[in-house]
Short mmCIF file of C-alpha atoms in Angstrom, two decimals:
data_model
loop_
_atom_site.label_atom_id
_atom_site.label_comp_id
_atom_site.label_asym_id
_atom_site.label_seq_id
_atom_site.Cartn_x
_atom_site.Cartn_y
_atom_site.Cartn_z
CA PHE G 25 80.85 -47.04 84.79
CA SER G 26 79.16 -48.76 87.71
CA VAL G 27 77.09 -47.45 90.55
CA ALA G 28 75.57 -49.05 93.62
CA ASN G 29 74.29 -48.23 97.06
CA GLY G 30 75.40 -50.79 99.58
CA GLN G 31 72.67 -50.38 102.15
CA PHE G 32 70.66 -53.04 100.37
CA MET G 33 72.08 -55.17 97.57
CA MET G 34 70.45 -58.32 96.28
CA PHE G 35 72.22 -60.99 94.24
CA LYS G 36 71.47 -64.39 92.85
CA ARG G 37 73.70 -66.69 94.86
CA CYS G 38 75.45 -68.04 91.76
CA ALA G 39 76.26 -64.48 90.57
CA TYR G 40 77.61 -63.48 93.99
CA GLU G 41 79.81 -66.57 94.10
CA GLN G 42 80.95 -66.08 90.49
CA ILE G 43 82.32 -62.60 91.27
CA GLY G 44 84.03 -63.82 94.44
CA GLY G 45 81.65 -62.15 96.89
CA HIS G 46 82.87 -59.65 99.45
CA ALA G 47 86.19 -61.49 99.74
CA ALA G 48 87.08 -60.20 96.26
CA ILE G 49 86.75 -56.56 97.35
CA LYS G 50 87.66 -56.66 101.05
CA GLU G 51 90.44 -54.08 100.58
CA GLU G 52 88.21 -51.56 98.81
CA ILE G 53 86.76 -48.44 100.42
CA LEU G 54 83.62 -48.45 98.27
CA GLU G 55 82.78 -52.12 98.38
CA ASP G 56 79.27 -51.62 97.02
CA ILE G 57 80.52 -49.89 93.86
CA GLU G 58 83.35 -52.40 93.48
CA LEU G 59 80.86 -55.27 93.73
CA SER G 60 78.79 -53.71 90.95
CA ARG G 61 81.93 -53.28 88.82
CA LEU G 62 82.75 -56.95 89.29
CA VAL G 63 79.23 -57.91 88.25
CA CYS G 64 79.61 -55.88 85.03
CA LYS G 65 83.13 -57.20 84.46
CA HIS G 66 81.72 -60.73 84.54
CA GLY G 67 79.15 -59.83 81.87
CA MET G 68 76.17 -59.58 84.17
CA LYS G 69 73.79 -56.65 84.64
CA VAL G 70 73.33 -54.30 87.58
CA GLY G 71 70.08 -52.48 88.27
CA MET G 72 69.25 -49.73 90.75
CA TYR G 73 65.73 -49.40 92.06
CA ASN G 74 64.02 -47.17 94.58
CA LEU G 75 62.78 -49.66 97.16
CA SER G 76 62.27 -47.12 99.92
CA ASN G 77 58.71 -48.37 100.32
CA LEU G 78 60.07 -51.86 101.17
CA VAL G 79 63.45 -51.29 102.83
CA SER G 80 64.85 -48.67 105.16
CA CYS G 81 68.29 -48.15 106.57
CA ARG G 82 69.89 -45.84 109.08
CA MET G 83 73.43 -45.40 107.87
CA TYR G 84 74.71 -43.21 110.70
CA ARG G 85 73.64 -42.31 114.22
CA GLY G 86 74.52 -38.64 114.21
CA PHE G 87 76.48 -35.94 112.46
CA ARG G 88 79.94 -36.98 113.68
CA GLU G 89 79.45 -40.57 112.54
CA ALA G 90 78.07 -39.40 109.18
CA PHE G 91 80.99 -37.01 108.70
CA LYS G 92 83.49 -39.81 109.36
CA GLY G 93 81.68 -42.34 107.19
CA LEU G 94 81.25 -40.02 104.22
CA SER G 95 84.82 -38.70 104.58
CA LYS G 96 85.98 -42.26 104.05
CA SER G 97 84.06 -42.52 100.80
CA TYR G 98 83.89 -39.19 98.97
CA PHE G 99 87.45 -39.07 97.60
CA ALA G 100 87.33 -42.76 96.69
CA LEU G 101 84.13 -42.05 94.76
CA PHE G 102 86.32 -40.19 92.26
CA GLY G 103 88.94 -42.94 92.08
CA MET G 104 91.29 -40.94 94.34
CA ARG G 105 91.66 -38.36 91.55
CA ILE G 106 92.43 -34.93 92.96
CA ILE G 107 91.30 -32.53 90.20
CA PRO G 108 87.89 -34.11 89.48
CA SER G 109 87.18 -34.36 93.20
CA LEU G 110 88.20 -30.76 93.90
CA PHE G 111 86.14 -29.60 90.92
CA VAL G 112 82.95 -31.34 92.02
CA TRP G 113 83.10 -30.25 95.68
CA THR G 114 83.96 -26.68 94.71
CA TRP G 115 81.17 -26.68 92.12
CA MET G 116 78.67 -28.03 94.66
CA LEU G 117 79.68 -25.30 97.11
CA ILE G 118 79.28 -22.55 94.51
CA VAL G 119 76.00 -23.85 93.08
CA GLY G 120 74.54 -24.36 96.53
CA VAL G 121 75.43 -20.97 97.97
CA TYR G 122 76.16 -18.44 95.22
CA PRO G 123 72.54 -17.95 94.07
CA LEU G 124 71.59 -16.84 97.59
CA PHE G 125 74.20 -14.08 97.52
CA SER G 126 73.17 -13.18 93.97
CA LEU G 127 69.73 -12.24 95.29
CA LEU G 128 71.41 -9.14 96.74
CA GLU G 129 72.51 -7.96 93.28
CA PRO G 130 69.55 -6.42 91.38
CA ALA G 131 70.99 -7.32 87.97
CA HIS G 132 71.14 -11.02 88.89
CA ARG G 133 68.11 -11.27 91.16
CA LEU G 134 65.71 -12.92 88.69
CA LEU G 135 68.19 -15.56 87.54
CA ALA G 136 69.20 -16.23 91.15
CA PHE G 137 65.54 -16.61 92.16
CA GLU G 138 64.86 -19.00 89.26
CA THR G 139 67.96 -21.04 90.13
CA ILE G 140 66.92 -21.29 93.77
CA CYS G 141 63.38 -22.33 92.77
CA MET G 142 64.67 -25.04 90.41
CA THR G 143 67.07 -26.33 93.05
CA MET G 144 64.30 -26.45 95.63
CA LEU G 145 62.06 -28.26 93.16
CA ILE G 146 64.75 -30.92 92.65
CA TRP G 147 65.15 -31.29 96.41
CA PHE G 148 61.37 -31.49 96.84
CA LYS G 149 61.14 -34.27 94.25
CA THR G 150 64.03 -36.13 95.90
CA ALA G 151 62.45 -35.76 99.34
CA HIS G 152 59.14 -37.05 97.98
CA ASN G 153 60.71 -40.02 96.15
CA TYR G 154 62.80 -41.13 99.12
CA LYS G 155 60.32 -40.26 101.85
CA LEU G 156 62.57 -37.63 103.41
CA PRO G 157 61.19 -34.78 105.50
CA ARG G 158 59.95 -31.97 103.24
CA LYS G 159 61.80 -29.37 105.32
CA ILE G 160 65.05 -30.69 103.80
CA VAL G 161 64.19 -28.52 100.79
CA PHE G 162 65.05 -25.39 102.78
CA TYR G 163 68.33 -26.82 104.05
CA TYR G 164 69.89 -27.40 100.64
CA PRO G 165 72.45 -24.54 100.97
CA LEU G 166 73.63 -25.95 104.29
CA ILE G 167 73.66 -29.46 102.82
CA SER G 168 75.81 -28.18 99.93
CA VAL G 169 78.28 -26.54 102.31
CA VAL G 170 78.51 -29.56 104.61
CA ASN G 171 78.88 -32.02 101.72
CA SER G 172 81.62 -29.88 100.19
CA LEU G 173 83.44 -29.70 103.54
CA ILE G 174 83.19 -33.47 103.85
CA GLY G 175 84.50 -33.78 100.28
CA PHE G 176 87.49 -31.52 100.99
CA HIS G 177 88.15 -33.37 104.25
CA SER G 178 88.02 -36.67 102.37
CA ILE G 179 90.59 -35.40 99.86
CA ILE G 180 92.94 -34.31 102.65
CA LYS G 181 92.57 -37.65 104.47
CA GLY G 182 93.18 -39.49 101.21
CA LEU G 183 96.29 -37.45 100.43
CA LEU G 184 97.62 -38.04 103.95
CA GLY G 185 96.83 -41.74 103.60
CA ASN G 186 95.08 -42.07 106.95
CA THR G 187 91.58 -43.17 106.06
CA SER G 188 89.99 -45.35 108.70
CA TRP G 189 86.61 -46.95 109.25
CA LYS G 190 85.10 -48.59 112.30
CA GLY G 191 88.41 -48.62 114.14
CA ARG G 192 90.57 -50.03 111.37
CA THR G 193 92.88 -48.26 108.95
CA ILE G 194 91.94 -48.78 105.32
CA SER G 195 94.67 -49.16 102.75
CA ILE G 196 93.96 -46.74 99.94
CA LYS G 197 95.02 -46.46 96.36
CA LYS G 198 97.64 -43.86 95.60
CA PRO G 199 95.98 -40.52 94.78
CA ARG G 200 96.57 -39.13 91.30
CA TRP G 201 95.89 -35.78 89.68
CA LEU G 202 93.48 -36.89 86.91
#
Protein backbone atom coordinates (compact mmCIF):
# COMPACT_ATOMS: atom_id res chain seq x y z
CA PHE A 1 0.00 0.00 0.00
CA SER A 2 1.39 3.37 -1.01
CA VAL A 3 0.06 6.86 -0.65
CA ALA A 4 1.27 10.25 -1.83
CA ASN A 5 0.05 13.73 -2.57
CA GLY A 6 1.59 15.08 -5.72
CA GLN A 7 1.34 18.78 -5.02
CA PHE A 8 4.77 18.66 -3.43
CA MET A 9 7.03 15.62 -3.62
CA MET A 10 10.70 15.66 -2.77
CA PHE A 11 13.21 13.01 -3.84
CA LYS A 12 16.90 12.44 -3.67
CA ARG A 13 18.02 12.69 -7.28
CA CYS A 14 19.53 9.20 -7.26
CA ALA A 15 16.25 7.69 -5.95
CA TYR A 16 14.18 9.54 -8.56
CA GLU A 17 16.48 8.33 -11.34
CA GLN A 18 16.53 4.78 -9.94
CA ILE A 19 12.73 4.48 -10.20
CA GLY A 20 12.71 5.95 -13.70
CA GLY A 21 11.21 9.31 -12.76
CA HIS A 22 7.97 10.54 -14.27
CA ALA A 23 8.75 8.76 -17.54
CA ALA A 24 8.10 5.44 -15.76
CA ILE A 25 4.53 6.44 -14.88
CA LYS A 26 3.53 8.79 -17.70
CA GLU A 27 0.49 6.66 -18.60
CA GLU A 28 -0.88 6.60 -15.06
CA ILE A 29 -3.79 8.70 -13.83
CA LEU A 30 -2.47 8.94 -10.26
CA GLU A 31 1.17 9.62 -10.98
CA ASP A 32 1.93 10.69 -7.41
CA ILE A 33 0.70 7.41 -5.94
CA GLU A 34 2.39 5.41 -8.69
CA LEU A 35 5.68 7.18 -7.98
CA SER A 36 5.40 6.24 -4.31
CA ARG A 37 4.65 2.62 -5.28
CA LEU A 38 7.77 2.56 -7.43
CA VAL A 39 9.83 3.92 -4.55
CA CYS A 40 8.56 1.12 -2.28
CA LYS A 41 9.00 -1.48 -5.03
CA HIS A 42 12.67 -0.49 -5.25
CA GLY A 43 13.11 -1.02 -1.50
CA MET A 44 13.13 2.62 -0.52
CA LYS A 45 10.91 4.40 2.00
CA VAL A 46 8.15 6.96 1.47
CA GLY A 47 7.14 9.48 4.12
CA MET A 48 4.22 11.88 4.27
CA TYR A 49 4.54 15.08 6.25
CA ASN A 50 2.33 18.08 6.85
CA LEU A 51 4.40 20.92 5.43
CA SER A 52 1.53 23.36 5.11
CA ASN A 53 3.55 25.89 7.10
CA LEU A 54 6.26 25.79 4.39
CA VAL A 55 4.47 25.00 1.12
CA SER A 56 1.11 25.93 -0.34
CA CYS A 57 -0.60 24.91 -3.52
CA ARG A 58 -3.76 25.87 -5.34
CA MET A 59 -4.83 22.72 -7.13
CA TYR A 60 -7.86 24.13 -8.94
CA ARG A 61 -9.22 27.54 -9.85
CA GLY A 62 -12.89 26.93 -9.23
CA PHE A 63 -15.54 24.29 -8.75
CA ARG A 64 -15.75 23.14 -12.38
CA GLU A 65 -12.00 22.61 -12.60
CA ALA A 66 -11.97 20.79 -9.25
CA PHE A 67 -14.87 18.57 -10.32
CA LYS A 68 -13.05 17.60 -13.53
CA GLY A 69 -9.71 17.05 -11.80
CA LEU A 70 -11.10 14.94 -8.99
CA SER A 71 -13.35 13.00 -11.39
CA LYS A 72 -10.21 11.93 -13.18
CA SER A 73 -8.72 10.56 -9.98
CA TYR A 74 -11.37 9.16 -7.65
CA PHE A 75 -12.12 5.89 -9.47
CA ALA A 76 -8.42 5.31 -10.14
CA LEU A 77 -7.80 5.75 -6.41
CA PHE A 78 -9.56 2.39 -5.96
CA GLY A 79 -7.63 0.69 -8.76
CA MET A 80 -10.63 0.99 -11.11
CA ARG A 81 -12.52 -1.48 -8.89
CA ILE A 82 -16.26 -0.91 -9.08
CA ILE A 83 -17.58 -2.43 -5.83
CA PRO A 84 -15.04 -0.87 -3.43
CA SER A 85 -15.46 2.50 -5.12
CA LEU A 86 -19.27 2.36 -5.03
CA PHE A 87 -19.14 1.26 -1.39
CA VAL A 88 -16.92 4.13 -0.25
CA TRP A 89 -18.81 6.90 -2.08
CA THR A 90 -22.17 5.54 -0.92
CA TRP A 91 -20.84 5.21 2.63
CA MET A 92 -19.50 8.78 2.56
CA LEU A 93 -22.87 10.04 1.36
CA ILE A 94 -24.76 8.19 4.10
CA VAL A 95 -22.36 9.10 6.91
CA GLY A 96 -22.27 12.73 5.83
CA VAL A 97 -26.02 13.25 5.52
CA TYR A 98 -27.96 10.59 7.43
CA PRO A 99 -27.20 11.90 10.95
CA LEU A 100 -28.79 15.24 10.02
CA PHE A 101 -32.05 13.53 9.09
CA SER A 102 -31.82 11.35 12.19
CA LEU A 103 -32.10 14.49 14.32
CA LEU A 104 -35.77 14.54 13.32
CA GLU A 105 -36.38 11.12 14.89
CA PRO A 106 -36.62 11.42 18.71
CA ALA A 107 -35.38 7.86 19.28
CA HIS A 108 -32.15 8.56 17.36
CA ARG A 109 -31.64 12.22 18.22
CA LEU A 110 -28.90 11.78 20.86
CA LEU A 111 -26.82 9.40 18.75
CA ALA A 112 -27.27 11.63 15.70
CA PHE A 113 -26.18 14.68 17.71
CA GLU A 114 -23.11 12.86 19.05
CA THR A 115 -22.20 11.67 15.54
CA ILE A 116 -22.52 15.18 14.14
CA CYS A 117 -20.39 16.60 16.98
CA MET A 118 -17.66 13.99 16.44
CA THR A 119 -17.67 14.62 12.69
CA MET A 120 -17.42 18.36 13.23
CA LEU A 121 -14.57 17.83 15.68
CA ILE A 122 -12.67 15.82 13.06
CA TRP A 123 -13.28 18.54 10.48
CA PHE A 124 -12.20 21.21 12.96
CA LYS A 125 -8.94 19.36 13.65
CA THR A 126 -8.33 18.92 9.92
CA ALA A 127 -9.05 22.60 9.25
CA HIS A 128 -6.65 23.57 12.04
CA ASN A 129 -3.87 21.23 10.90
CA TYR A 130 -4.05 22.29 7.26
CA LYS A 131 -4.83 25.96 7.84
CA LEU A 132 -8.24 25.75 6.18
CA PRO A 133 -11.03 28.21 7.00
CA ARG A 134 -12.83 27.14 10.19
CA LYS A 135 -16.23 27.58 8.53
CA ILE A 136 -15.49 24.41 6.53
CA VAL A 137 -16.62 22.53 9.64
CA PHE A 138 -20.23 23.51 8.95
CA TYR A 139 -20.04 22.52 5.29
CA TYR A 140 -19.13 18.88 5.88
CA PRO A 141 -22.57 17.51 4.79
CA LEU A 142 -22.31 19.43 1.52
CA ILE A 143 -18.69 18.32 1.11
CA SER A 144 -19.79 14.69 1.62
CA VAL A 145 -22.52 15.02 -1.01
CA VAL A 146 -20.27 16.74 -3.55
CA ASN A 147 -17.41 14.28 -3.02
CA SER A 148 -19.80 11.36 -3.44
CA LEU A 149 -21.20 12.87 -6.64
CA ILE A 150 -17.67 13.33 -7.95
CA GLY A 151 -16.91 9.72 -6.98
CA PHE A 152 -19.97 8.40 -8.82
CA HIS A 153 -19.15 10.60 -11.82
CA SER A 154 -15.61 9.25 -11.79
CA ILE A 155 -16.90 5.67 -11.83
CA ILE A 156 -19.17 6.41 -14.79
CA LYS A 157 -16.36 8.12 -16.71
CA GLY A 158 -14.05 5.21 -15.94
CA LEU A 159 -16.61 2.65 -17.10
CA LEU A 160 -17.20 4.61 -20.30
CA GLY A 161 -13.44 4.89 -20.80
CA ASN A 162 -13.43 8.61 -21.54
CA THR A 163 -11.28 10.08 -18.81
CA SER A 164 -9.42 13.19 -19.89
CA TRP A 165 -7.15 15.72 -18.25
CA LYS A 166 -5.91 19.09 -19.45
CA GLY A 167 -7.17 18.50 -22.96
CA ARG A 168 -5.79 15.01 -23.47
CA THR A 169 -7.50 11.65 -23.19
CA ILE A 170 -5.95 9.39 -20.60
CA SER A 171 -5.73 5.68 -21.28
CA ILE A 172 -7.17 3.87 -18.31
CA LYS A 173 -6.90 0.38 -16.95
CA LYS A 174 -9.85 -1.87 -17.56
CA PRO A 175 -12.36 -1.55 -14.70
CA ARG A 176 -13.03 -4.68 -12.66
CA TRP A 177 -15.62 -5.61 -10.07
CA LEU A 178 -13.32 -6.28 -7.08
